[in-house]
Amino acid sequence: MKMNGQEAAWWLSCVPGLGAVRLRQLSELLGRPERIWDLVESEGNKNGWEEESVKQTALYELLQEKTRAWQEHSGERCVLSGQNLRQLLLHRKEAEKSVREYHRWTEQGIKFITVWDNEYPGRLSALYDRPYALYLRGVLPEAKRPAAAIIGARACSLYGSSQARRMGRELAKAGVQIISGLAYGIDSAGHKGALESGMNAATFAVLGCGPDQCYPREHTWLAERILENGGGILSEFAPGAKALAGHFPMRNRIISGLSDCILVMEARERSGSLITVDQALEQGKEVFALPGRVDDPLSAGCHRLLQNGAALLSGSTPVLDFLLPNRKIEGHGNINSEDFGKNALAPEKNMVYSCLDYQGKTIEEIIALTGLPLAVVRTRLLELLMAGRITETAKGCYARLSRSKE
């Protein structure tokens, strides 16, 4: 059967045992996916081919010949094996099913972007283990806009969550794209802050499962908000793929790869976030770490990063100085973190109201959740009190009115 380039790439991306590095090397040796399919189909149609005799095939000989010249030129060891070629030839039987799957998912709005496409992110192209293909809902981050990853503990503190939300909001307001993984804790706080900025296409989520799913399921609403905002949900795992433990370190290299710098908000001494940091450092990315209390286990990983030379995350200004050293707002010259509070599009009153519940929160808790200054919080609370939207349950403690009274 004949396949076009996209159909052949979808088929190739699903071959068992062919990960990102092997797919990259196979492409560098044999060329575009449709050519690889033609070679596989031609070999598979020959009489006498058996699974056990893969090393006697013309395709194996061609691969060996190409490998010798490629290794000498690139200086890189080829990791492709006879077993990989066997899987490639056996996967030929799945071709018709694969083509049906490709058309079914693309008709449902899943975009399929391979390394051969112009839309493939340039930030990922140079990676040794770049994803062979990306499955996408929405859009990809813009190449010409700066991007920052916000990562950290799932079981984070109120301090870590509020700071991640603040960073997402302030950086997005300055035009920085926020990249994270849609997980509980720091990830979701960074996404939420970016959405609060009022900027279009403010944030993008990289998943450890297929793009047709959401992990955790409770964040389906957040994924939809990201798409409504003009952002994107992407994965290197095909639709239908479950969220497996081994997928998340793979996902993390894409988060760091799509970003110009990494912001670590909270991390334990042995944290999965530090795997992302290691990948970011290998990719040559700048790392910022948020300091915390010296006796807080959630800050131990950040403190170790700071000891080892990470940049101090004292607010959004150091990040903006790194990403946008010549940034200006018309009429204001260079901007700093104080300017964001004055110019933010998200109404401060709504930010204060949205963090309240029916039990009551202190002013200190409201400041931690919103990242707003004390004077601003007090003013907005007074406005909400006068509007009859909230009540003061005790001295300095505020709550929403019960639903029956609103």
Short mmCIF file of C-alpha atoms in Angstrom, two decimals:
data_model
loop_
_atom_site.label_atom_id
_atom_site.label_comp_id
_atom_site.label_asym_id
_atom_site.label_seq_id
_atom_site.Cartn_x
_atom_site.Cartn_y
_atom_site.Cartn_z
CA MET A 1 0.00 0.00 0.00
CA LYS A 2 1.05 3.59 -0.54
CA MET A 3 1.35 6.07 2.31
CA ASN A 4 1.90 9.79 2.26
CA GLY A 5 4.51 11.35 4.52
CA GLN A 6 2.18 12.05 7.47
CA GLU A 7 0.60 8.59 7.36
CA ALA A 8 4.02 6.94 7.21
CA ALA A 9 5.30 9.11 10.08
CA TRP A 10 2.31 8.15 12.26
CA TRP A 11 2.93 4.46 11.49
CA LEU A 12 6.65 4.84 12.20
CA SER A 13 6.12 6.69 15.49
CA CYS A 14 4.14 3.70 16.82
CA VAL A 15 6.76 1.00 16.12
CA PRO A 16 7.49 -0.84 19.43
CA GLY A 17 11.02 -0.28 20.73
CA LEU A 18 11.75 2.77 18.57
CA GLY A 19 12.15 5.68 20.97
CA ALA A 20 13.15 9.24 20.19
CA VAL A 21 16.89 8.61 19.66
CA ARG A 22 16.38 5.52 17.49
CA LEU A 23 13.78 7.29 15.36
CA ARG A 24 16.12 10.25 14.90
CA GLN A 25 18.99 8.01 13.87
CA LEU A 26 16.78 5.95 11.54
CA SER A 27 15.66 9.16 9.83
CA GLU A 28 19.23 10.41 9.48
CA LEU A 29 20.25 7.07 7.96
CA LEU A 30 17.32 6.30 5.66
CA GLY A 31 15.52 9.60 5.13
CA ARG A 32 11.89 10.63 5.21
CA PRO A 33 9.18 8.39 6.69
CA GLU A 34 7.58 7.55 3.33
CA ARG A 35 10.95 6.30 2.04
CA ILE A 36 11.40 4.15 5.17
CA TRP A 37 7.91 2.71 4.64
CA ASP A 38 8.66 1.92 0.98
CA LEU A 39 11.87 0.10 1.98
CA VAL A 40 10.04 -1.86 4.70
CA GLU A 41 7.15 -2.80 2.43
CA SER A 42 9.48 -3.87 -0.36
CA GLU A 43 11.49 -6.06 2.02
CA GLY A 44 8.43 -7.48 3.72
CA ASN A 45 6.86 -8.49 0.41
CA LYS A 46 9.86 -10.59 -0.60
CA ASN A 47 9.41 -14.34 -0.59
CA GLY A 48 11.38 -16.23 1.99
CA TRP A 49 11.70 -13.45 4.56
CA GLU A 50 11.36 -14.80 8.07
CA GLU A 51 11.56 -13.12 11.44
CA GLU A 52 14.70 -15.07 12.32
CA SER A 53 16.59 -14.04 9.17
CA VAL A 54 16.43 -10.28 9.54
CA LYS A 55 20.23 -9.95 9.31
CA GLN A 56 20.13 -11.55 5.87
CA THR A 57 17.79 -8.98 4.36
CA ALA A 58 18.85 -6.29 1.89
CA LEU A 59 17.40 -3.67 4.25
CA TYR A 60 19.72 -4.81 7.04
CA GLU A 61 22.71 -4.61 4.70
CA LEU A 62 21.66 -1.13 3.56
CA LEU A 63 21.31 -0.01 7.16
CA GLN A 64 24.75 -1.38 8.04
CA GLU A 65 26.32 0.36 5.07
CA LYS A 66 24.68 3.67 5.90
CA THR A 67 25.58 3.29 9.58
CA ARG A 68 29.32 2.94 8.95
CA ALA A 69 29.49 6.15 6.93
CA TRP A 70 27.13 8.02 9.28
CA GLN A 71 29.06 7.08 12.43
CA GLU A 72 32.33 8.17 10.87
CA HIS A 73 30.82 11.50 9.84
CA SER A 74 28.79 12.25 12.99
CA GLY A 75 31.01 10.67 15.63
CA GLU A 76 27.87 9.31 17.28
CA ARG A 77 27.34 5.64 18.09
CA CYS A 78 24.34 4.09 16.35
CA VAL A 79 21.97 2.45 18.82
CA LEU A 80 19.79 0.73 16.20
CA SER A 81 19.87 -3.05 16.43
CA GLY A 82 18.72 -6.09 14.50
CA GLN A 83 15.84 -6.37 16.96
CA ASN A 84 14.73 -2.84 16.07
CA LEU A 85 14.74 -3.75 12.38
CA ARG A 86 12.76 -6.88 13.16
CA GLN A 87 10.14 -4.80 14.98
CA LEU A 88 10.05 -2.39 12.04
CA LEU A 89 9.37 -5.19 9.58
CA LEU A 90 6.80 -6.87 11.80
CA HIS A 91 4.99 -3.57 12.34
CA ARG A 92 4.30 -3.54 8.59
CA LYS A 93 1.22 -5.64 9.40
CA GLU A 94 -0.23 -2.69 11.35
CA ALA A 95 -0.05 -0.27 8.41
CA GLU A 96 -3.74 -0.21 7.46
CA LYS A 97 -4.81 0.12 11.09
CA SER A 98 -2.27 2.91 11.61
CA VAL A 99 -3.55 4.88 8.61
CA ARG A 100 -7.13 4.59 9.90
CA GLU A 101 -6.00 5.84 13.33
CA TYR A 102 -4.16 8.77 11.78
CA HIS A 103 -7.25 9.95 9.90
CA ARG A 104 -9.61 9.28 12.82
CA TRP A 105 -7.61 11.40 15.26
CA THR A 106 -6.72 14.22 12.88
CA GLU A 107 -10.39 14.52 11.92
CA GLN A 108 -11.13 14.93 15.64
CA GLY A 109 -8.80 17.92 15.82
CA ILE A 110 -5.52 16.32 16.97
CA LYS A 111 -2.69 17.92 15.02
CA PHE A 112 0.27 15.69 14.15
CA ILE A 113 3.58 17.55 13.77
CA THR A 114 6.78 15.71 12.88
CA VAL A 115 10.42 16.76 12.70
CA TRP A 116 9.90 17.11 8.95
CA ASP A 117 7.26 19.82 9.33
CA ASN A 118 7.97 23.56 9.35
CA GLU A 119 5.77 23.93 12.44
CA TYR A 120 8.03 21.68 14.51
CA PRO A 121 9.45 23.79 17.40
CA GLY A 122 12.94 25.02 16.70
CA ARG A 123 13.70 24.93 20.43
CA LEU A 124 13.38 21.12 20.30
CA SER A 125 15.17 20.50 17.01
CA ALA A 126 18.70 20.45 18.41
CA LEU A 127 17.97 18.00 21.26
CA TYR A 128 19.79 14.67 21.12
CA ASP A 129 16.53 12.94 22.08
CA ARG A 130 14.09 15.31 20.39
CA PRO A 131 10.55 13.92 20.04
CA TYR A 132 10.03 12.44 16.59
CA ALA A 133 6.50 13.81 16.54
CA LEU A 134 4.15 15.90 18.67
CA TYR A 135 0.41 15.36 19.07
CA LEU A 136 -1.28 18.70 19.66
CA ARG A 137 -4.53 20.35 20.62
CA GLY A 138 -4.51 24.09 20.13
CA VAL A 139 -1.26 25.74 19.07
CA LEU A 140 2.45 25.47 19.83
CA PRO A 141 4.43 28.19 21.65
CA GLU A 142 5.58 30.96 19.34
CA ALA A 143 9.24 30.75 18.41
CA LYS A 144 9.79 34.52 18.59
CA ARG A 145 8.32 34.99 22.08
CA PRO A 146 10.32 34.10 25.21
CA ALA A 147 9.16 31.12 27.25
CA ALA A 148 9.69 30.09 30.87
CA ALA A 149 8.91 26.79 32.57
CA ILE A 150 7.35 26.90 36.03
CA ILE A 151 7.89 23.59 37.84
CA GLY A 152 7.94 22.21 41.36
CA ALA A 153 6.31 19.98 43.94
CA ARG A 154 2.85 18.52 43.46
CA ALA A 155 2.23 18.58 47.22
CA CYS A 156 3.36 22.18 47.51
CA SER A 157 2.85 24.73 50.27
CA LEU A 158 0.59 27.78 50.14
CA TYR A 159 3.74 29.88 49.79
CA GLY A 160 5.00 27.89 46.81
CA SER A 161 1.61 27.87 45.11
CA SER A 162 1.07 31.61 45.54
CA GLN A 163 4.56 32.44 44.25
CA ALA A 164 4.13 30.16 41.22
CA ARG A 165 0.83 31.82 40.46
CA ARG A 166 2.39 35.24 40.85
CA MET A 167 5.29 34.37 38.55
CA GLY A 168 2.93 32.96 35.94
CA ARG A 169 0.78 36.09 36.05
CA GLU A 170 3.59 38.66 36.00
CA LEU A 171 5.71 36.95 33.37
CA ALA A 172 2.75 36.30 31.08
CA LYS A 173 1.70 39.94 31.44
CA ALA A 174 5.14 40.89 30.10
CA GLY A 175 4.66 38.61 27.07
CA VAL A 176 6.49 35.51 28.36
CA GLN A 177 4.91 32.16 27.48
CA ILE A 178 4.48 29.87 30.49
CA ILE A 179 5.24 26.16 30.00
CA SER A 180 4.34 23.49 32.55
CA GLY A 181 2.90 20.01 32.96
CA LEU A 182 -0.72 20.50 34.19
CA ALA A 183 0.04 18.51 37.36
CA TYR A 184 -1.23 19.23 40.85
CA GLY A 185 0.54 21.92 42.88
CA ILE A 186 3.12 24.20 41.29
CA ASP A 187 2.34 23.25 37.67
CA SER A 188 -1.33 24.15 37.87
CA ALA A 189 -0.58 27.32 39.87
CA GLY A 190 1.76 28.54 37.12
CA HIS A 191 -0.88 27.86 34.46
CA LYS A 192 -3.57 29.63 36.50
CA GLY A 193 -1.40 32.69 37.04
CA ALA A 194 -0.67 32.94 33.32
CA LEU A 195 -4.39 32.75 32.54
CA GLU A 196 -5.03 35.55 35.04
CA SER A 197 -2.66 37.82 33.12
CA GLY A 198 -5.31 38.60 30.51
CA MET A 199 -2.81 37.83 27.72
CA ASN A 200 -3.73 35.63 24.77
CA ALA A 201 -1.87 32.31 24.30
CA ALA A 202 -0.30 32.76 27.72
CA THR A 203 0.38 29.15 28.69
CA PHE A 204 1.01 25.66 27.31
CA ALA A 205 0.81 22.23 28.95
CA VAL A 206 2.96 19.19 28.12
CA LEU A 207 1.33 15.88 29.05
CA GLY A 208 2.65 12.48 30.06
CA CYS A 209 -0.28 10.80 28.28
CA GLY A 210 -2.05 11.14 24.95
CA PRO A 211 -3.46 14.60 24.10
CA ASP A 212 -7.00 13.21 24.02
CA GLN A 213 -6.81 12.68 27.79
CA CYS A 214 -6.08 14.82 30.82
CA TYR A 215 -3.91 13.77 33.75
CA PRO A 216 -4.91 14.42 36.42
CA ARG A 217 -8.54 14.16 35.33
CA GLU A 218 -9.51 16.87 37.83
CA HIS A 219 -7.63 19.40 35.69
CA THR A 220 -9.75 18.87 32.59
CA TRP A 221 -11.31 22.29 33.20
CA LEU A 222 -7.84 23.87 33.35
CA ALA A 223 -6.83 22.22 30.06
CA GLU A 224 -9.98 23.61 28.44
CA ARG A 225 -9.21 27.08 29.83
CA ILE A 226 -5.72 26.89 28.32
CA LEU A 227 -7.22 26.05 24.92
CA GLU A 228 -9.88 28.77 25.20
CA ASN A 229 -7.08 31.23 25.99
CA GLY A 230 -5.36 30.38 22.70
CA GLY A 231 -2.64 28.13 24.16
CA GLY A 232 -1.89 24.47 23.55
CA ILE A 233 -1.95 20.96 25.03
CA LEU A 234 0.77 18.76 23.58
CA SER A 235 2.41 15.37 24.01
CA GLU A 236 4.83 13.04 22.27
CA PHE A 237 2.51 10.15 23.19
CA ALA A 238 -0.15 9.15 20.70
CA PRO A 239 -3.86 9.50 21.46
CA GLY A 240 -4.99 6.72 23.74
CA ALA A 241 -1.67 6.48 25.61
CA LYS A 242 -2.12 6.25 29.39
CA ALA A 243 -0.23 8.33 31.95
CA LEU A 244 2.54 5.90 32.96
CA ALA A 245 5.29 6.64 35.48
CA GLY A 246 8.01 6.31 32.83
CA HIS A 247 6.34 8.93 30.63
CA PHE A 248 6.92 11.84 32.98
CA PRO A 249 10.75 12.09 32.81
CA MET A 250 10.31 12.00 29.02
CA ARG A 251 7.69 14.74 29.21
CA ASN A 252 9.97 16.87 31.39
CA ARG A 253 12.66 17.18 28.73
CA ILE A 254 10.04 18.72 26.43
CA ILE A 255 8.99 21.21 29.12
CA SER A 256 12.60 22.34 29.53
CA GLY A 257 13.28 22.11 25.81
CA LEU A 258 10.43 24.47 24.92
CA SER A 259 11.57 27.00 27.54
CA ASP A 260 14.34 29.57 27.60
CA CYS A 261 14.67 29.29 31.38
CA ILE A 262 13.36 27.15 34.23
CA LEU A 263 11.77 28.43 37.44
CA VAL A 264 11.88 25.92 40.30
CA MET A 265 9.37 27.08 42.89
CA GLU A 266 9.57 24.27 45.45
CA ALA A 267 11.36 20.93 45.41
CA ARG A 268 12.38 18.37 47.98
CA GLU A 269 15.98 17.14 48.21
CA ARG A 270 15.10 14.21 45.94
CA SER A 271 12.45 15.55 43.62
CA GLY A 272 11.26 14.76 40.13
CA SER A 273 11.59 18.47 39.40
CA LEU A 274 15.36 18.13 39.75
CA ILE A 275 15.32 15.67 36.83
CA THR A 276 13.87 18.47 34.73
CA VAL A 277 16.62 20.77 36.02
CA ASP A 278 19.31 18.27 34.99
CA GLN A 279 17.78 18.08 31.52
CA ALA A 280 17.58 21.87 31.34
CA LEU A 281 21.25 22.22 32.28
CA GLU A 282 22.20 19.67 29.61
CA GLN A 283 20.23 21.80 27.15
CA GLY A 284 22.09 24.93 28.29
CA LYS A 285 19.08 26.61 29.90
CA GLU A 286 19.18 29.13 32.75
CA VAL A 287 17.74 27.88 36.07
CA PHE A 288 16.12 30.09 38.71
CA ALA A 289 15.27 28.76 42.19
CA LEU A 290 12.90 30.22 44.76
CA PRO A 291 14.33 30.41 48.32
CA GLY A 292 12.23 29.24 51.25
CA ARG A 293 12.52 28.59 54.98
CA VAL A 294 15.75 26.84 55.90
CA ASP A 295 13.85 24.15 57.84
CA ASP A 296 11.24 23.46 55.14
CA PRO A 297 11.80 20.13 53.31
CA LEU A 298 9.90 21.54 50.32
CA SER A 299 12.65 24.14 49.85
CA ALA A 300 15.62 21.80 50.33
CA GLY A 301 15.96 21.11 46.60
CA CYS A 302 15.80 24.81 45.73
CA HIS A 303 18.45 25.65 48.32
CA ARG A 304 20.74 22.99 46.90
CA LEU A 305 20.25 24.46 43.42
CA LEU A 306 21.13 27.91 44.76
CA GLN A 307 24.27 26.52 46.40
CA ASN A 308 25.22 24.98 43.05
CA GLY A 309 24.88 28.23 41.12
CA ALA A 310 21.20 28.60 40.18
CA ALA A 311 19.98 32.18 39.90
CA LEU A 312 18.03 33.57 42.85
CA LEU A 313 14.33 33.94 42.08
CA SER A 314 13.56 37.05 44.12
CA GLY A 315 10.63 38.08 41.93
CA SER A 316 9.80 38.39 38.24
CA THR A 317 12.38 41.11 37.58
CA PRO A 318 15.48 38.84 37.44
CA VAL A 319 13.68 36.55 34.99
CA LEU A 320 12.58 39.45 32.82
CA ASP A 321 16.08 40.92 32.94
CA PHE A 322 17.31 37.61 31.54
CA LEU A 323 14.56 37.05 28.94
CA LEU A 324 13.77 40.65 27.95
CA PRO A 325 16.76 42.82 28.88
CA ASN A 326 15.53 45.72 26.72
CA ARG A 327 11.86 45.44 27.59
CA LYS A 328 9.83 48.63 27.58
CA ILE A 329 6.22 49.67 28.00
CA GLU A 330 5.30 52.77 26.02
CA GLY A 331 5.52 55.79 28.26
CA HIS A 332 7.07 53.86 31.14
CA GLY A 333 10.54 52.88 29.95
CA ASN A 334 11.90 49.73 31.54
CA ILE A 335 9.38 47.97 33.77
CA ASN A 336 9.79 46.14 37.06
CA SER A 337 7.66 43.86 39.19
CA GLU A 338 5.79 46.76 40.83
CA ASP A 339 4.51 47.89 37.43
CA PHE A 340 2.74 44.57 36.85
CA GLY A 341 0.37 45.16 39.74
CA LYS A 342 -0.59 48.55 38.32
CA ASN A 343 -1.03 47.41 34.73
CA ALA A 344 -2.43 43.85 35.13
CA LEU A 345 -5.55 43.20 33.07
CA ALA A 346 -7.05 40.68 35.54
CA PRO A 347 -9.26 42.70 37.93
CA GLU A 348 -7.71 42.70 41.39
CA LYS A 349 -11.15 42.67 42.98
CA ASN A 350 -11.96 39.40 41.18
CA MET A 351 -8.61 37.94 42.24
CA VAL A 352 -9.36 38.68 45.89
CA TYR A 353 -12.94 37.41 45.64
CA SER A 354 -11.98 34.20 43.80
CA CYS A 355 -9.56 33.11 46.55
CA LEU A 356 -12.22 33.41 49.27
CA ASP A 357 -14.46 30.58 50.44
CA TYR A 358 -17.44 30.31 52.77
CA GLN A 359 -15.31 29.51 55.85
CA GLY A 360 -13.17 32.62 55.93
CA LYS A 361 -9.55 33.62 55.27
CA THR A 362 -7.21 36.06 56.98
CA ILE A 363 -5.65 38.99 55.15
CA GLU A 364 -2.27 37.20 55.33
CA GLU A 365 -3.74 34.15 53.56
CA ILE A 366 -5.35 36.34 50.89
CA ILE A 367 -2.02 38.11 50.24
CA ALA A 368 -0.25 34.73 49.92
CA LEU A 369 -2.87 33.40 47.48
CA THR A 370 -3.10 36.49 45.27
CA GLY A 371 0.43 37.91 45.49
CA LEU A 372 -1.12 41.40 45.83
CA PRO A 373 0.28 44.06 48.21
CA LEU A 374 -1.38 44.59 51.60
CA ALA A 375 -2.76 48.03 50.67
CA VAL A 376 -4.36 46.67 47.49
CA VAL A 377 -5.91 43.70 49.33
CA ARG A 378 -7.40 45.96 52.00
CA THR A 379 -8.87 48.31 49.39
CA ARG A 380 -10.43 45.47 47.38
CA LEU A 381 -11.83 43.83 50.52
CA LEU A 382 -13.47 47.12 51.49
CA GLU A 383 -15.00 47.42 48.01
CA LEU A 384 -16.35 43.86 48.20
CA LEU A 385 -17.75 44.51 51.69
CA MET A 386 -19.51 47.67 50.51
CA ALA A 387 -20.87 45.79 47.47
CA GLY A 388 -22.34 43.15 49.78
CA ARG A 389 -20.35 40.31 48.20
CA ILE A 390 -18.40 39.26 51.31
CA THR A 391 -18.62 39.46 55.08
CA GLU A 392 -16.09 39.89 57.90
CA THR A 393 -16.56 36.75 60.03
CA ALA A 394 -14.03 37.88 62.67
CA LYS A 395 -11.49 40.66 63.06
CA GLY A 396 -9.37 40.55 59.88
CA CYS A 397 -11.07 37.38 58.56
CA TYR A 398 -13.22 37.48 55.41
CA ALA A 399 -15.55 35.02 53.67
CA ARG A 400 -17.99 34.92 50.82
CA LEU A 401 -21.64 35.30 51.73
CA SER A 402 -23.55 32.03 51.69
CA ARG A 403 -25.11 31.23 48.31
CA SER A 404 -28.57 31.96 49.67
CA LYS A 405 -27.52 35.51 50.61
CA GLU A 406 -25.54 36.43 47.47
#
